[in-house]
PDB file of C-alpha atoms in Angstrom:
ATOM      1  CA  UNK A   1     -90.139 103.544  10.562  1.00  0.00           C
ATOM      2  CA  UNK A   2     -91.340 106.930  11.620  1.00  0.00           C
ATOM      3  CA  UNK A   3     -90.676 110.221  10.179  1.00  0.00           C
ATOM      4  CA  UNK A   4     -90.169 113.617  12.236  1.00  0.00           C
ATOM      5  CA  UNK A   5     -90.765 117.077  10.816  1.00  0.00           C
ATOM      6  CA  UNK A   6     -89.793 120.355  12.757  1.00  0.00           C
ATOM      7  CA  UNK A   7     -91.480 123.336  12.321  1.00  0.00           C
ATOM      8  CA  UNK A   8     -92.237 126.557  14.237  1.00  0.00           C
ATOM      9  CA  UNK A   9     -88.574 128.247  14.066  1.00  0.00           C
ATOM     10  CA  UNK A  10     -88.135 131.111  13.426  1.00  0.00           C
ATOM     11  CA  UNK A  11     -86.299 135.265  14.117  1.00  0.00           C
ATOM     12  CA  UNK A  12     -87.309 136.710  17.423  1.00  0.00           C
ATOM     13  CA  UNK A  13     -86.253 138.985  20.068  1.00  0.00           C
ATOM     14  CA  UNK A  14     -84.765 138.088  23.150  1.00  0.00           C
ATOM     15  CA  UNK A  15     -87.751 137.955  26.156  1.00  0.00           C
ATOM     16  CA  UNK A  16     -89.873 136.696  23.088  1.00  0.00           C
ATOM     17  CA  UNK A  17     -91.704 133.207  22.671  1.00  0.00           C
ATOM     18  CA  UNK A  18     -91.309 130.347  19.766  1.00  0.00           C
ATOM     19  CA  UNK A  19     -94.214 127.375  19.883  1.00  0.00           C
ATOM     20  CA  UNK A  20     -92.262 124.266  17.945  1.00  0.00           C
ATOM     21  CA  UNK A  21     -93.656 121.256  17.001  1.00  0.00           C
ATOM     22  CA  UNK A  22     -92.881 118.011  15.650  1.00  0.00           C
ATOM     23  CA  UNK A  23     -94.900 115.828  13.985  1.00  0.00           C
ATOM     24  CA  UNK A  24     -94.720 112.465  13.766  1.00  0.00           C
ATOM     25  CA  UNK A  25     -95.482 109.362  11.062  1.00  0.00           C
ATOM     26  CA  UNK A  26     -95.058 105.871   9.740  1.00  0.00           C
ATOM     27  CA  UNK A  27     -95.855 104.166  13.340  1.00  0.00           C
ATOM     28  CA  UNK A  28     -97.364 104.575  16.351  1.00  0.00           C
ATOM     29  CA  UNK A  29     -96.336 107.885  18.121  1.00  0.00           C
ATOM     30  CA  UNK A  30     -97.858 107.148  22.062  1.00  0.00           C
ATOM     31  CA  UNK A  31     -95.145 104.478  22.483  1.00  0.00           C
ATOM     32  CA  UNK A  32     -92.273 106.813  21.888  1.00  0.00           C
ATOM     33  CA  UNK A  33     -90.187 108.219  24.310  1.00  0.00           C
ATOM     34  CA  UNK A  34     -89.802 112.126  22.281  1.00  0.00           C
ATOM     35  CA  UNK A  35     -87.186 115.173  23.247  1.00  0.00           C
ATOM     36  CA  UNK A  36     -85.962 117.743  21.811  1.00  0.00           C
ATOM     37  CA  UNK A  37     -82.539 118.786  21.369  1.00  0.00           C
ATOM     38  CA  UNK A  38     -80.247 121.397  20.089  1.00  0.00           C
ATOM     39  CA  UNK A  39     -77.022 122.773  18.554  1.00  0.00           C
ATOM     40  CA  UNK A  40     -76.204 126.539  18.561  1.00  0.00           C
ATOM     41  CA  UNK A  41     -73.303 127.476  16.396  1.00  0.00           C
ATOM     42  CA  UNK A  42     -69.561 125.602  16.788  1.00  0.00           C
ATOM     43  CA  UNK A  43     -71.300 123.923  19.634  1.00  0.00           C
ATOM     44  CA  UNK A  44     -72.354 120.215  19.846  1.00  0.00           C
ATOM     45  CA  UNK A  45     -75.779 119.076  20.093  1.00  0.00           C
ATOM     46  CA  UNK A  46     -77.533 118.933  23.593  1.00  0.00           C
ATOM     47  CA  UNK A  47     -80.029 118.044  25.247  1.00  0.00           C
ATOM     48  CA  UNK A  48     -83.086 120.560  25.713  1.00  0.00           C
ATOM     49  CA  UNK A  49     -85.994 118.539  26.992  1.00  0.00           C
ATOM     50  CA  UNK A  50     -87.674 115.133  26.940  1.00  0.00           C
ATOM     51  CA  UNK A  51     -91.003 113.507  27.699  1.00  0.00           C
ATOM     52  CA  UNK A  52     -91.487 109.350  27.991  1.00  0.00           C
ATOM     53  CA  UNK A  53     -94.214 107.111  27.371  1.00  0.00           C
ATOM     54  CA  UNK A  54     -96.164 108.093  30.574  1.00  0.00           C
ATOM     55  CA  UNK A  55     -96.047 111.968  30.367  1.00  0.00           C
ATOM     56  CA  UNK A  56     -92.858 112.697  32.928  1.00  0.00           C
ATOM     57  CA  UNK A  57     -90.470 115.413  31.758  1.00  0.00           C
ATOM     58  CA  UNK A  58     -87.382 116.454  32.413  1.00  0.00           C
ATOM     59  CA  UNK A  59     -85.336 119.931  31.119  1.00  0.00           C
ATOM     60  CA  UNK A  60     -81.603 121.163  30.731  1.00  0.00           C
ATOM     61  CA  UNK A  61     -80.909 123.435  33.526  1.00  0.00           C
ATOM     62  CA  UNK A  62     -80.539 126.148  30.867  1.00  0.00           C
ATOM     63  CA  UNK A  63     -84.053 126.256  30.058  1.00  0.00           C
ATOM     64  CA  UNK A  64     -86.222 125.087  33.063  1.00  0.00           C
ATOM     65  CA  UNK A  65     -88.856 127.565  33.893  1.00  0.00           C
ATOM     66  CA  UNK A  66     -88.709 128.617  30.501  1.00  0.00           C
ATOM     67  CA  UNK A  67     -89.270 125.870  27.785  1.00  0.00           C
ATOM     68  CA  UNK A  68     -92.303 123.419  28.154  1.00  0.00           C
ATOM     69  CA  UNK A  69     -92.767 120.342  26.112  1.00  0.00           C
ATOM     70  CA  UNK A  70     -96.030 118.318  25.965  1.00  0.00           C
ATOM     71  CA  UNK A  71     -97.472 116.127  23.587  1.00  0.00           C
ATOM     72  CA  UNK A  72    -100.072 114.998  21.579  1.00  0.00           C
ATOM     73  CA  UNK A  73    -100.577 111.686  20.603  1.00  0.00           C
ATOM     74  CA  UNK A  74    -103.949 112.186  19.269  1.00  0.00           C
ATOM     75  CA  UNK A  75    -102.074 114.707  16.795  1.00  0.00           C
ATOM     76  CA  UNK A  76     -98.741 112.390  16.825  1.00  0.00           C
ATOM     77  CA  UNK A  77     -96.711 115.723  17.899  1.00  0.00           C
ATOM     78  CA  UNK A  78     -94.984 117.022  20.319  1.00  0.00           C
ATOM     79  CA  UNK A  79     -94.471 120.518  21.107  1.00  0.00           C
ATOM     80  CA  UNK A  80     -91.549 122.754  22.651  1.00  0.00           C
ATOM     81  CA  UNK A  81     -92.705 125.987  24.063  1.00  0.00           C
ATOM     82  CA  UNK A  82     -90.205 128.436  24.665  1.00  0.00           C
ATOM     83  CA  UNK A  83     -90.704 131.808  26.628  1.00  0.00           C
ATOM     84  CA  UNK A  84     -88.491 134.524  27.592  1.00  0.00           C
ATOM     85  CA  UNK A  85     -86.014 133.356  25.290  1.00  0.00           C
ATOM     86  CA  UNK A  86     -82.575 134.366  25.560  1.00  0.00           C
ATOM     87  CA  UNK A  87     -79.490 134.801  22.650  1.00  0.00           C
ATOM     88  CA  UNK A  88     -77.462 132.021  23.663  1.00  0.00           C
ATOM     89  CA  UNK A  89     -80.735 129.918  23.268  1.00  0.00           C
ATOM     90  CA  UNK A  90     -80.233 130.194  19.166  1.00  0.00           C
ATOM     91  CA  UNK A  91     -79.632 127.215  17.635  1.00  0.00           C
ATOM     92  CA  UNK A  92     -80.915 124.330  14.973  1.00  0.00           C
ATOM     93  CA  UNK A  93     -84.051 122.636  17.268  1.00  0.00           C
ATOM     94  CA  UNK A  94     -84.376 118.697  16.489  1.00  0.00           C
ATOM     95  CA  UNK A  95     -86.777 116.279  17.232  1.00  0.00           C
ATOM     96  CA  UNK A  96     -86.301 112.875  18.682  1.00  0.00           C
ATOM     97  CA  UNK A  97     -87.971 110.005  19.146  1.00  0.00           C
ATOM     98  CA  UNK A  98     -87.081 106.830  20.676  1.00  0.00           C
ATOM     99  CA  UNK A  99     -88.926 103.190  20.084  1.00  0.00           C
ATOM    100  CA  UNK A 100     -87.724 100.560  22.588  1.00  0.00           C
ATOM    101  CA  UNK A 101     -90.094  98.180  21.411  1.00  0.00           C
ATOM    102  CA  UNK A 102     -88.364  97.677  18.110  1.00  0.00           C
ATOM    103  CA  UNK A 103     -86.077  99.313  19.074  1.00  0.00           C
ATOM    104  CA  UNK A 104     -85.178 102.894  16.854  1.00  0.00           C
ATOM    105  CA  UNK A 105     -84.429 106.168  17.259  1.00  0.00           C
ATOM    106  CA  UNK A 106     -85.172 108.449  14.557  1.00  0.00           C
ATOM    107  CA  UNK A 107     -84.113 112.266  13.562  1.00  0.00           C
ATOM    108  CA  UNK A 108     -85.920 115.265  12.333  1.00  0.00           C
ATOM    109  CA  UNK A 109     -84.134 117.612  10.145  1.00  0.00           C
ATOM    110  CA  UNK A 110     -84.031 120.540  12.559  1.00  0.00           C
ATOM    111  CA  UNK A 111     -85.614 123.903  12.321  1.00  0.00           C
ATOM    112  CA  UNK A 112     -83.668 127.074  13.117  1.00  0.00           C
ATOM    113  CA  UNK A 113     -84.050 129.221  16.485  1.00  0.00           C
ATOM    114  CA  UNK A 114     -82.242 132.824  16.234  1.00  0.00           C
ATOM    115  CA  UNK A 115     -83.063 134.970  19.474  1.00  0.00           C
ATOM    116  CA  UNK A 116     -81.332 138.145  18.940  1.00  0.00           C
ATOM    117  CA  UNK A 117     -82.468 142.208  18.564  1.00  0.00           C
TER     118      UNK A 117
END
């Protein structure tokens, strides 16, 4: 019912900063509850940051003071700033959203993060 599309990964070097987004479609965006997580290599997939319905947050401690994530939901998206990023913070980035009303959970495809010199 709604489609997610990552985008924004990319090469950089560690202390750098990656803006990713994720848009959404097919239903209504302001009702989901988004995050973002990720995978880095031979590792499982974790959590990086989420934001609900009514705006609160919350972070992995890996990344708090570093990564912000907002949204949009004039723009159905929701973003993932990262600053000062580090090596260990490569990885495949997903999007997720979360409908409770229906309820469904939905996927992007990822987009790759490599932090290294």
């Amino acid at each position: 019912q709604v489609q997610l599309v990552e985008s924004g990964g990319g090469l950089v070097q560690p202390g750098g900063s990656l803006r990713l987004s994720c848009a959404a479609s097919g239903s209504i965006f302001s009702r989901y509850a988004m995050g973002w997580y990720r995978q880095p290599p031979g590792k499982q997939r974790e959590l990086v940051a989420r934001i609900t319905r009514s705006g609160s947050t919350n972070y992995a401690d890996s990344v708090k003071g570093r990564f912000t994530v907002s949204r949009d939901n004039a723009k159905s998206t929701v973003y993932l700033q990262m600053n000062s990023l580090k090596p260990e913070d490569t990885a495949v980035y997903y999007c997720n959203a979360v409908d409770l009303v229906v309820p469904y959970t939905s996927w992007g495809r990822g987009t790759h993060v490599t932090v290294s010199s």
